[in-house]
PDB file of C-alpha atoms in Angstrom:
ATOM      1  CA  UNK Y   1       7.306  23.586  -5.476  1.00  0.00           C
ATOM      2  CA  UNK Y   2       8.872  20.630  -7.431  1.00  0.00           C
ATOM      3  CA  UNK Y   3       6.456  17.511  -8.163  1.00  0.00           C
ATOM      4  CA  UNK Y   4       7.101  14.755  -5.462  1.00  0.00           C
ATOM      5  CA  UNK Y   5       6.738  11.198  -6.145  1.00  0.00           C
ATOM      6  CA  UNK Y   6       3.977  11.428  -2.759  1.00  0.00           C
ATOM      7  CA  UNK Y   7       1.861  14.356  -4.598  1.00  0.00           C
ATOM      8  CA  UNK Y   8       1.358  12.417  -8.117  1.00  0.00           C
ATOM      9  CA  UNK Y   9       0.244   9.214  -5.842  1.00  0.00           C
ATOM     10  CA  UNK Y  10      -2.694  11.798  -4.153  1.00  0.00           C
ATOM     11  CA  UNK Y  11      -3.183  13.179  -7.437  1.00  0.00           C
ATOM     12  CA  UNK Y  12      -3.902   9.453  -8.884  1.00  0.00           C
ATOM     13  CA  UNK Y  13      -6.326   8.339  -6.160  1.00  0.00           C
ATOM     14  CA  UNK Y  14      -7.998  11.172  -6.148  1.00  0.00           C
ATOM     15  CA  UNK Y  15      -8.620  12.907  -9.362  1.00  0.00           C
ATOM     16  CA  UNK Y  16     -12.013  11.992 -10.743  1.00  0.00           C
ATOM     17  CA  UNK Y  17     -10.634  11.104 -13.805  1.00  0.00           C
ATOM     18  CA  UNK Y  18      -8.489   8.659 -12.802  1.00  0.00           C
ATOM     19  CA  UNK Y  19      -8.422   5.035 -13.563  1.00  0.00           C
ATOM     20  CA  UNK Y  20      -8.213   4.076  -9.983  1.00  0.00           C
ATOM     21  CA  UNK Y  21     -11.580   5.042  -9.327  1.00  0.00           C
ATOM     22  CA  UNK Y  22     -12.893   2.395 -11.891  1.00  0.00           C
ATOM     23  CA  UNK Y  23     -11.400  -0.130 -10.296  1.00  0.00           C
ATOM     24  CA  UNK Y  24     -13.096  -3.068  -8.215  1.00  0.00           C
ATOM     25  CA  UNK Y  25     -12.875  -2.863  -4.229  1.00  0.00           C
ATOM     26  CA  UNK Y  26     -11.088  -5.653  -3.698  1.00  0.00           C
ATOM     27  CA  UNK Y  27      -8.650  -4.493  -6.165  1.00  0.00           C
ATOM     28  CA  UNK Y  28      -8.398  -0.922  -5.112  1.00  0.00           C
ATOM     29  CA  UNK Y  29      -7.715  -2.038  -1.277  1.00  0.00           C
ATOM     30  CA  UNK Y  30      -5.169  -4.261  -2.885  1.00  0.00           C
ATOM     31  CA  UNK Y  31      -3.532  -1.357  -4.906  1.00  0.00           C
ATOM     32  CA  UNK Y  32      -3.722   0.889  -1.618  1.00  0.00           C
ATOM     33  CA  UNK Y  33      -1.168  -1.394  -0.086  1.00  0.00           C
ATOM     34  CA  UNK Y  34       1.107  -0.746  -2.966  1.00  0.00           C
ATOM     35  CA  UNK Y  35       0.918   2.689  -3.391  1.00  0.00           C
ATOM     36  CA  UNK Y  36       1.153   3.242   0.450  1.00  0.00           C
ATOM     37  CA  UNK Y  37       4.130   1.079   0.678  1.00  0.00           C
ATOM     38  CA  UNK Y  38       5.842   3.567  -2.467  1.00  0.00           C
ATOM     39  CA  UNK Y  39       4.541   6.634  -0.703  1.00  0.00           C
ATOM     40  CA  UNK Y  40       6.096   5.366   2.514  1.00  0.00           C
ATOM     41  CA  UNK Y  41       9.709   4.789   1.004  1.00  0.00           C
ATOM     42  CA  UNK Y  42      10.288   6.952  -2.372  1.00  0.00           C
ATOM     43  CA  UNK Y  43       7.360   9.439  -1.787  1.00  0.00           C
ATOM     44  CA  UNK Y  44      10.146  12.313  -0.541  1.00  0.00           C
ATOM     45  CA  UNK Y  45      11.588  12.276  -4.446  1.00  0.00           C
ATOM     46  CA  UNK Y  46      10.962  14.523  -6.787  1.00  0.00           C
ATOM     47  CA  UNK Y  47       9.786  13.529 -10.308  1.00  0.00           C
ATOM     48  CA  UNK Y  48      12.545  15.446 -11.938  1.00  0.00           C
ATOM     49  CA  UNK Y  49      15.199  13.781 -10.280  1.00  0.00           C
ATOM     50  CA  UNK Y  50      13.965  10.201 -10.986  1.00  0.00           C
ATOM     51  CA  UNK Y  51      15.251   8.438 -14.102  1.00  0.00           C
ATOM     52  CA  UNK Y  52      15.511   5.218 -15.527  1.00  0.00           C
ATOM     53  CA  UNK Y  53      18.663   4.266 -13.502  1.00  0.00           C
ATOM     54  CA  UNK Y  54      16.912   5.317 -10.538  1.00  0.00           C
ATOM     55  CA  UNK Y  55      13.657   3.247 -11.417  1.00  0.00           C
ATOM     56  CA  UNK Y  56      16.165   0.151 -11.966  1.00  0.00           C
ATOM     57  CA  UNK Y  57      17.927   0.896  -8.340  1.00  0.00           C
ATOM     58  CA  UNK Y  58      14.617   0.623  -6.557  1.00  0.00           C
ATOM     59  CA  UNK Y  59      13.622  -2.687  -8.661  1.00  0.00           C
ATOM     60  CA  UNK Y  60      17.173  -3.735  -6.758  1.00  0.00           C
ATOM     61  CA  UNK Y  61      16.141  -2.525  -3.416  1.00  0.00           C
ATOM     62  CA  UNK Y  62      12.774  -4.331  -3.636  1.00  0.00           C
ATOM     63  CA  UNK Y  63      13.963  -7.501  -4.703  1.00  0.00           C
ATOM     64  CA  UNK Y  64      15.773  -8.319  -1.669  1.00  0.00           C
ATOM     65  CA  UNK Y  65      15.624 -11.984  -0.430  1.00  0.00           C
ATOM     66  CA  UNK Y  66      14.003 -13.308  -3.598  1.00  0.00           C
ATOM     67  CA  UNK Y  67      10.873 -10.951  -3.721  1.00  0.00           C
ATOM     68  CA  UNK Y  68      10.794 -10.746  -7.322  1.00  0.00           C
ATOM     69  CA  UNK Y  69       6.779 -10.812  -7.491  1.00  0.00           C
ATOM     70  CA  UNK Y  70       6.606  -7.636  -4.870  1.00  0.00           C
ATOM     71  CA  UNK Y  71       9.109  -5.987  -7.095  1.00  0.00           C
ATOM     72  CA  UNK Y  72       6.979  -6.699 -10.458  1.00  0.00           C
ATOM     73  CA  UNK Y  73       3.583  -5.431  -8.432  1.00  0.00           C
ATOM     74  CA  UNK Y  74       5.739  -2.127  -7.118  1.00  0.00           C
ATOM     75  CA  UNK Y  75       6.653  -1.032 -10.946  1.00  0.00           C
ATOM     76  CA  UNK Y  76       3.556  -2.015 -12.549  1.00  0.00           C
ATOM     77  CA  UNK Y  77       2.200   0.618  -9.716  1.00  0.00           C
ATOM     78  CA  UNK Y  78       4.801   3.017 -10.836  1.00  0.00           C
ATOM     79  CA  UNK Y  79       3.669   2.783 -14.618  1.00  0.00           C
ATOM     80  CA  UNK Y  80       0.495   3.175 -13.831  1.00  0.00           C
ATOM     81  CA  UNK Y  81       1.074   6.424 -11.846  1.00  0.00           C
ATOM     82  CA  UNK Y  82       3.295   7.938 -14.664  1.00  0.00           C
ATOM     83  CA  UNK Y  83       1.232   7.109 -17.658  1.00  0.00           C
ATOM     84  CA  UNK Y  84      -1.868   8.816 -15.418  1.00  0.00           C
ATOM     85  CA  UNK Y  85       0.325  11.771 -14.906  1.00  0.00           C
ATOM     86  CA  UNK Y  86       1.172  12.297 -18.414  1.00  0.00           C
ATOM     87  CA  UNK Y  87      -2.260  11.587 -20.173  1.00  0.00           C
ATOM     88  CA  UNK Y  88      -4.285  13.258 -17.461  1.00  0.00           C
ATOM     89  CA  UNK Y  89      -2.254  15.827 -15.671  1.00  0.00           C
ATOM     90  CA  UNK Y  90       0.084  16.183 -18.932  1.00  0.00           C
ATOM     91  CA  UNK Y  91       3.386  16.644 -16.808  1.00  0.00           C
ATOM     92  CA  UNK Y  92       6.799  16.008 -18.998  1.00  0.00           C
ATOM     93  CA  UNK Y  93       8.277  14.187 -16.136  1.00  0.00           C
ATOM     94  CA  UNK Y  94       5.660  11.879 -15.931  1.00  0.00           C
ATOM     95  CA  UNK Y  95       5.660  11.742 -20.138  1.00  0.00           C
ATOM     96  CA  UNK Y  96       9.588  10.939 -19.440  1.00  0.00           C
ATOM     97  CA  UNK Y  97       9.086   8.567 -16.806  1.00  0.00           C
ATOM     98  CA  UNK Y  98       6.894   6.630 -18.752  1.00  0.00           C
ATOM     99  CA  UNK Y  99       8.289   6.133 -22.058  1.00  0.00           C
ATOM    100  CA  UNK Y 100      11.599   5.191 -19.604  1.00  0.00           C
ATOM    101  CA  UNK Y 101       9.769   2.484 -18.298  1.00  0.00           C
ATOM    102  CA  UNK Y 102       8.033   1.093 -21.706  1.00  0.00           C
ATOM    103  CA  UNK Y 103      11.506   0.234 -22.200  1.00  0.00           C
ATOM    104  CA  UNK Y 104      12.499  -1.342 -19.836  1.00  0.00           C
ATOM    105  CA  UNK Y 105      12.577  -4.810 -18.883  1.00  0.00           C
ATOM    106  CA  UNK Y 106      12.393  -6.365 -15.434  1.00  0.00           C
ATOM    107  CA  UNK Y 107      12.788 -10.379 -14.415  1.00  0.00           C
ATOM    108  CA  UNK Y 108       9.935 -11.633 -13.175  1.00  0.00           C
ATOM    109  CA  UNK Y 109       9.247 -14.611 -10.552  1.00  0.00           C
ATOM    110  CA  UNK Y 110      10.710 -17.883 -12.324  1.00  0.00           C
ATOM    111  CA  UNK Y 111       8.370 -19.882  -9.775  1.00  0.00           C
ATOM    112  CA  UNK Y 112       4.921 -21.427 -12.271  1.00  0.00           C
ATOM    113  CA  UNK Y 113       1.894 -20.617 -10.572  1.00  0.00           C
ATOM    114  CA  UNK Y 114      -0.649 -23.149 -11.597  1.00  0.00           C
ATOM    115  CA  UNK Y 115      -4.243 -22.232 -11.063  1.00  0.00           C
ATOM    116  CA  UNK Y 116      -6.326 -25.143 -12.673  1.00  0.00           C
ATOM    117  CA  UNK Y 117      -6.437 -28.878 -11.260  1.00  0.00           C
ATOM    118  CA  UNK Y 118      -7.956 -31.816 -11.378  1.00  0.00           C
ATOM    119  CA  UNK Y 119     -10.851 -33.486 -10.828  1.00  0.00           C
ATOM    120  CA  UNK Y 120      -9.108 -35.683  -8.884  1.00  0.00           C
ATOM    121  CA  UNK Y 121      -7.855 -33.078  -6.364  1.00  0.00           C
ATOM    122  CA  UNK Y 122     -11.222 -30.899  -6.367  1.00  0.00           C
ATOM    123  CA  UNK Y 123     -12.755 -34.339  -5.105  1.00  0.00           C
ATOM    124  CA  UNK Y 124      -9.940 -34.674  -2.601  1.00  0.00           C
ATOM    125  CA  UNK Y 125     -10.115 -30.614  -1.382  1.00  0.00           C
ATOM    126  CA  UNK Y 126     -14.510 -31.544  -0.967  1.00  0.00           C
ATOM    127  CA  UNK Y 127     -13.643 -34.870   0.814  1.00  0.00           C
ATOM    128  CA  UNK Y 128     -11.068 -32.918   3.370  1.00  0.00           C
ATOM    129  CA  UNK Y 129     -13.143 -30.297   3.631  1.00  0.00           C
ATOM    130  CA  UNK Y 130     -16.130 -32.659   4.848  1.00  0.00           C
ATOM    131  CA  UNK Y 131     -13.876 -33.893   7.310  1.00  0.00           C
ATOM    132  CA  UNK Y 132     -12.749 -31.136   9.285  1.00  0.00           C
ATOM    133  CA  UNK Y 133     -16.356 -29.515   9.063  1.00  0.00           C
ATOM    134  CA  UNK Y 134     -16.520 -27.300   6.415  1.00  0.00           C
ATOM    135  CA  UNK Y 135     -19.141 -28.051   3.912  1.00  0.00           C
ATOM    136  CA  UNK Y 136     -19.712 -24.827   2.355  1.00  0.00           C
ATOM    137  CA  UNK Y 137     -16.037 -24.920   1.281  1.00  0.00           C
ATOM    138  CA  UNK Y 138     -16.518 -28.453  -0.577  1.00  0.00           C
ATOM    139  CA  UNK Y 139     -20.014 -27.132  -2.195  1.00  0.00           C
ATOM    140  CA  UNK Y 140     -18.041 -23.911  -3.486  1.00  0.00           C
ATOM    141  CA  UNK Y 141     -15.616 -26.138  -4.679  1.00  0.00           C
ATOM    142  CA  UNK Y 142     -17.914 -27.899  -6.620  1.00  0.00           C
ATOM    143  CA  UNK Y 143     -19.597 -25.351  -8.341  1.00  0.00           C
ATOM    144  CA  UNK Y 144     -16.680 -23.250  -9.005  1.00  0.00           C
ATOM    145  CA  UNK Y 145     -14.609 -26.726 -10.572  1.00  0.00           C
ATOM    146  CA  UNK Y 146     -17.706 -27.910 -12.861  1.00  0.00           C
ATOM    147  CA  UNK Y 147     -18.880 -24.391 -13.830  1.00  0.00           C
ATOM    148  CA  UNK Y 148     -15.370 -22.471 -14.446  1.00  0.00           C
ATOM    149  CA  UNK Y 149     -17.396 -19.694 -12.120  1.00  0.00           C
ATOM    150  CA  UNK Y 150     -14.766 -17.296 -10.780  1.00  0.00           C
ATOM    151  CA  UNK Y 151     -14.781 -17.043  -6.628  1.00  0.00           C
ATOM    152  CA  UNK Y 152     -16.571 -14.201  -6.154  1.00  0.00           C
ATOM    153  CA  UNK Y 153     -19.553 -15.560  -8.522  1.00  0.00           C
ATOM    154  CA  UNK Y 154     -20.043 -18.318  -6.220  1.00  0.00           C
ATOM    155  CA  UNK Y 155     -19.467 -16.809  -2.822  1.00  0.00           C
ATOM    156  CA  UNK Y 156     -19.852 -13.381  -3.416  1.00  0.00           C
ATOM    157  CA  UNK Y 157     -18.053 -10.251  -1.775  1.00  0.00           C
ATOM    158  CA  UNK Y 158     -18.432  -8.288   1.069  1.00  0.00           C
ATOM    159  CA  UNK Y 159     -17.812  -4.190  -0.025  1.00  0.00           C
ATOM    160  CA  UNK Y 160     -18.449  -1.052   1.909  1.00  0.00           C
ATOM    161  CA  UNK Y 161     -21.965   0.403   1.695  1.00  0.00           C
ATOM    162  CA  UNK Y 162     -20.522   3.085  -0.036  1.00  0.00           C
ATOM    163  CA  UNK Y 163     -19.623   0.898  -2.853  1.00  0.00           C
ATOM    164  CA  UNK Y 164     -21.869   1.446  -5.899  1.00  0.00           C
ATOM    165  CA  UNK Y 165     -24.108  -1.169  -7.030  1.00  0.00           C
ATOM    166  CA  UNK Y 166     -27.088  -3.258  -5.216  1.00  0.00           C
ATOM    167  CA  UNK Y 167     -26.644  -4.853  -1.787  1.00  0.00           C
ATOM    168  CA  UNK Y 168     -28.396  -9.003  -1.570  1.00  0.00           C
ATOM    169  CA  UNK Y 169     -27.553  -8.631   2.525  1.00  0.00           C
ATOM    170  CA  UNK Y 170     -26.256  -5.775   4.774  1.00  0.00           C
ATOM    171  CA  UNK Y 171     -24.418  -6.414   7.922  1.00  0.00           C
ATOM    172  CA  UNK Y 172     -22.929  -3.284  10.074  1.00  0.00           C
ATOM    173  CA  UNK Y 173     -21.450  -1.002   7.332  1.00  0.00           C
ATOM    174  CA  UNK Y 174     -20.834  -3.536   4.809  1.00  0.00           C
ATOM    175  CA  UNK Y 175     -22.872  -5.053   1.896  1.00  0.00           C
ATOM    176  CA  UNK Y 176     -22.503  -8.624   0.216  1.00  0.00           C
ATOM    177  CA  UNK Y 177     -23.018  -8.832  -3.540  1.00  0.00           C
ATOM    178  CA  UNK Y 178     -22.298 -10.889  -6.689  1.00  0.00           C
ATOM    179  CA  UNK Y 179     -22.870 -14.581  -4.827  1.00  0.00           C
ATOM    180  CA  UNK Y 180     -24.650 -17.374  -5.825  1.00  0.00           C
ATOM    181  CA  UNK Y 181     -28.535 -17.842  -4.082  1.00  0.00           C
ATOM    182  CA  UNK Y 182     -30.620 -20.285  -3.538  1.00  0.00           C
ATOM    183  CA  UNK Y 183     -32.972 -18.107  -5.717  1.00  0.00           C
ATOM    184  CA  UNK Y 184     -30.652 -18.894  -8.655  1.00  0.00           C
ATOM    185  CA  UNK Y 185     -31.672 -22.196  -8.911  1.00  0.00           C
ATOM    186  CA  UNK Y 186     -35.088 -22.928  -9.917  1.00  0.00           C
ATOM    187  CA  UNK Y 187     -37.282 -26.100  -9.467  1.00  0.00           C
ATOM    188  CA  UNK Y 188     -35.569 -27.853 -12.622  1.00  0.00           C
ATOM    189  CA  UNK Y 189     -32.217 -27.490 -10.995  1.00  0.00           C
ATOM    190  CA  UNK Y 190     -31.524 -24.550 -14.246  1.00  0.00           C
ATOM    191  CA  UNK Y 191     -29.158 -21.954 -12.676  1.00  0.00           C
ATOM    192  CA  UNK Y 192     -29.060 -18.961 -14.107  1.00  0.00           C
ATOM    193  CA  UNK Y 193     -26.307 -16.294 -12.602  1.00  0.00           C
ATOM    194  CA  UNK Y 194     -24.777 -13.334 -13.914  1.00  0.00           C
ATOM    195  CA  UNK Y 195     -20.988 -13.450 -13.867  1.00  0.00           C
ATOM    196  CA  UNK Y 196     -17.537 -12.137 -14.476  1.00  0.00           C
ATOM    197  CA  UNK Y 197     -16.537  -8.208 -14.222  1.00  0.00           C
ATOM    198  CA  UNK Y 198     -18.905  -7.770 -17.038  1.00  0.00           C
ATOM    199  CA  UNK Y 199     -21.833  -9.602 -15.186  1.00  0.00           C
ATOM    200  CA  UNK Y 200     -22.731 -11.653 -18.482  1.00  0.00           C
ATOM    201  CA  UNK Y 201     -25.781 -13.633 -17.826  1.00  0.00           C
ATOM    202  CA  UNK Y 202     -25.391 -17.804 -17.949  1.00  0.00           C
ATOM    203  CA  UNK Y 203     -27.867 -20.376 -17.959  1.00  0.00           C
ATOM    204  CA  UNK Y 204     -26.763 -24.219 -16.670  1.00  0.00           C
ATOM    205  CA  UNK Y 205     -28.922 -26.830 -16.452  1.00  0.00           C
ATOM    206  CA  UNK Y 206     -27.396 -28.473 -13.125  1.00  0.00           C
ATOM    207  CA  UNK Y 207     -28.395 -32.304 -13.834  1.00  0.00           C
ATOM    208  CA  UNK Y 208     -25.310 -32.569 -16.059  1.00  0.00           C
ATOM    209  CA  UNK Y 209     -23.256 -31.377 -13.063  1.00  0.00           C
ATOM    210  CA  UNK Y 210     -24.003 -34.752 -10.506  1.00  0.00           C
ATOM    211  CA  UNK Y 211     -21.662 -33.579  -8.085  1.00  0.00           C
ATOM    212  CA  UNK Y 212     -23.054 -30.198  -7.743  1.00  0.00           C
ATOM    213  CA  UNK Y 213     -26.488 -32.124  -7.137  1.00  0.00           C
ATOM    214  CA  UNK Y 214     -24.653 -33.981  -4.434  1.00  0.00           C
ATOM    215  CA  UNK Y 215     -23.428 -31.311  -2.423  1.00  0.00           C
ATOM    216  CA  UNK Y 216     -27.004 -29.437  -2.676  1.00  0.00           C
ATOM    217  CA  UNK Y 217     -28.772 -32.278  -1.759  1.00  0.00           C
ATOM    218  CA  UNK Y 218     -26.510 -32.145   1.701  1.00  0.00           C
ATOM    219  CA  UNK Y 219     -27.557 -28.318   2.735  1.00  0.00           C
ATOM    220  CA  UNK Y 220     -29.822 -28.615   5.575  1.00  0.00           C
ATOM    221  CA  UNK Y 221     -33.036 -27.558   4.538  1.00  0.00           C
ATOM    222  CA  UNK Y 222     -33.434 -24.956   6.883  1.00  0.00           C
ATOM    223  CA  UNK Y 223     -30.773 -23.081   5.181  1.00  0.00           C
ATOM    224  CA  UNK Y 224     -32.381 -22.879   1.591  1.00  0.00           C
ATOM    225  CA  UNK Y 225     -35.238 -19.846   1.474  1.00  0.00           C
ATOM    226  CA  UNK Y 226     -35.356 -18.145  -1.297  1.00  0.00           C
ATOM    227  CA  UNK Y 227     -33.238 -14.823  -1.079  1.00  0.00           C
ATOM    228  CA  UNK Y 228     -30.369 -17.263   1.249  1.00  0.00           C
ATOM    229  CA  UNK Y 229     -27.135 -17.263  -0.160  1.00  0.00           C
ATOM    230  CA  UNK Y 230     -25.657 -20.489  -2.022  1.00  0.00           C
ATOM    231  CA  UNK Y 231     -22.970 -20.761   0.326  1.00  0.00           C
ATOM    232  CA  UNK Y 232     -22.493 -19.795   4.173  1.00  0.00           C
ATOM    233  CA  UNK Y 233     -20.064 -19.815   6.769  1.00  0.00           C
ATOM    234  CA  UNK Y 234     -20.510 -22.433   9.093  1.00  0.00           C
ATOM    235  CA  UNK Y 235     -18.886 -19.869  11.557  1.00  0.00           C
ATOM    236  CA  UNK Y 236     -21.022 -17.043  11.723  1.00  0.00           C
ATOM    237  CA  UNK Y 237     -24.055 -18.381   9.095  1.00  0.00           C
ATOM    238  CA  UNK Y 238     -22.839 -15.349   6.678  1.00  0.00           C
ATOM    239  CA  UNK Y 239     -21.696 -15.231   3.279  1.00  0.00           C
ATOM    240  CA  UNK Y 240     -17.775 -16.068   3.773  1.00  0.00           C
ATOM    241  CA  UNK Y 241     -15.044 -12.638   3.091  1.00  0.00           C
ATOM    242  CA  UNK Y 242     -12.777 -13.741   0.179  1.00  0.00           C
ATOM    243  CA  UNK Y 243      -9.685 -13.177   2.210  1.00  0.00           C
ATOM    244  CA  UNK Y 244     -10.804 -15.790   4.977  1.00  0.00           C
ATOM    245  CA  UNK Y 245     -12.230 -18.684   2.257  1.00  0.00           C
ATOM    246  CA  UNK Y 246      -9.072 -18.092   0.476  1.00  0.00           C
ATOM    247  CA  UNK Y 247      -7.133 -18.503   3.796  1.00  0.00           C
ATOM    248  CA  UNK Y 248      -9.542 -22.038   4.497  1.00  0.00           C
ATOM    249  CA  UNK Y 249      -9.581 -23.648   1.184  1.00  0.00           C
ATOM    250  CA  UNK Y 250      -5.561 -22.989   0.702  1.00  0.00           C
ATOM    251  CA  UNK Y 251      -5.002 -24.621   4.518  1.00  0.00           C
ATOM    252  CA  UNK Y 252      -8.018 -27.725   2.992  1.00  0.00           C
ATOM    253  CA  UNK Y 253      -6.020 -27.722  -0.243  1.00  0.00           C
TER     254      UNK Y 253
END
C-alpha cells in the first residue's frame, strides 16, 4: 500500500524516536492543531505523488484571505514531517520531499510583531489592570518586565498528570509547574528561580526591582504561605492557564 501523507503524520507522533515526543506540552497541543488540520485536508495523498509544485499549490490554498502566518506554520509542519521520515524511517519520498522544500522559499507575514515595550506601557498595563480588578495580572507584569522572566517562569503551567516532571499543585487530572512561589523569595527579598526550557538557576536580589516590592507589598497576607504560588487568579484562587492570562493581559494591554 502506497505511503499516505495521513500514515507518515501517525508515524511522526508516534514513533518513540521522534522529535515530537521531546517537545513541551504546550507546544505539542499547539502542533496537534497543525498536523490535524494537514491530516484533515491533504492526508488522502500519497507521498509519491507530492512534489514541489504540489507543496507550492497548497502554500496557495492556505494563504487565502491574507493568512500568510497559517501558511508559514502549515509548511514548517510539513518539513518537519519529511525530514523525520527520511532520517528516521529512511523513505526516498520523504528524502525527496525534503531536499524539495530546503529549496524553496515561501513569503512570510510582512506585518512586525513587536514583543518588548516600555516601561511606560508595563506601568500603564499594571495601572489598568488595578482598575478593572486584576492584580495578579499587574504583579506578573512586573516581574516578568524587570526580570526578562519568560511567562511561564512567573505564572507557571498547567500540564496533564501524565506529563513528566514534578507537580507544585494538583487539581482534577492536571498538575501546575514551573511558577514563581512565595517560597522563592526569602526574608532578604533574594529570589532565586530556575528558568527557561533549560531550567538555569537565577539569583535576584529584589530591592533593586522597587516596583516588584510594590506589587508584593499589595498581596493580602493571607495569600503568602510558603509553598503558595507567586501569582493567583482572582477567579478561582489558582495558578492562572496561559491561554486565559494571555487572553486577560492582551484585552488589559
Amino acid at each position: 500500500m502506497a505511503f499516505t501523507l495521513e500514515k507518515l503524520v501517525e508515524e511522526y507522533r508516534s514513533d518513540r524516536v521522534s522529535p515530537f515526543r521531546l517537545l513541551s506540552y504546550e507546544v505539542r497541543v499547539r502542533h496537534e492543531r497543525l498536523l490535524a488540520r494537514i491530516v484533515r485536508e491533504k492526508g488522502h495523498a500519497r507521498l509519491r505523488d507530492i512534489h514541489g509544485r504540489t507543496l507550492a499549490h497548497w502554500h496557495d490554498d492556505w494563504t487565502t484571505d491574507g493568512k500568510t502566518a497559517m501558511a508559514h506554520s502549515l509548511i514548517k509542519r510539513l518539513r518537519a514531517i519529511f525530514r523525520f521520515g527520511a532520517l528516521y524511517l529512511e523513505n526516498a519520498d520523504c528524502q525527496r520531499l525534503s531536499r524539495s522544500l530546503s529549496f524553496m522559499r515561501f513569503p512570510t507575514s510582512s506585518a512586525v510583531l513587536t514583543t518588548e515595550i516600555t516601561a511606560k506601557q508595563s506601568d500603564a498595563i499594571r495601572q489598568m489592570a488595578h482598575e478593572i480588578g486584576y492584580h495578579s495580572i499587574a504583579l506578573a507584569q512586573a516581574l516578568q518586565f524587570e526580570l526578562g522572566f519568560g511567562q511561564k517562569d512567573v505564572i507557571g503551567e498547567w500540564v496533564p498528570s501524565t506529563e513528566p516532571g514534578d507537580a507544585m499543585l494538583i487539581h482534577k487530572s492536571k498538575k501546575w509547574r514551573r511558577g514563581l512561589r512565595w517560597l522563592n523569595i526569602d526574608r532578604n527579598l533574594t529570589l532565586r528561580h530556575s528558568i527557561g526550557a533549560d531550567q538555569r538557576p537565577v539569583v535576584i536580589d529584589l530591592r533593586c526591582a522597587p516596583t516588584i516590592i510594590t506589587e508584593l507589598d499589595a498581596v493580602p497576607a493571607l495569600f503568602r504561605e510558603q509553598n503558595n504560588p507567586l501569582v493567583v487568579c482572582e477567579a478561582n484562587a489558582r495558578p492562572w492557564s496561559p491561554a486565559e492570562y494571555r487572553r486577560k493581559w492582551r484585552m488589559i494591554a
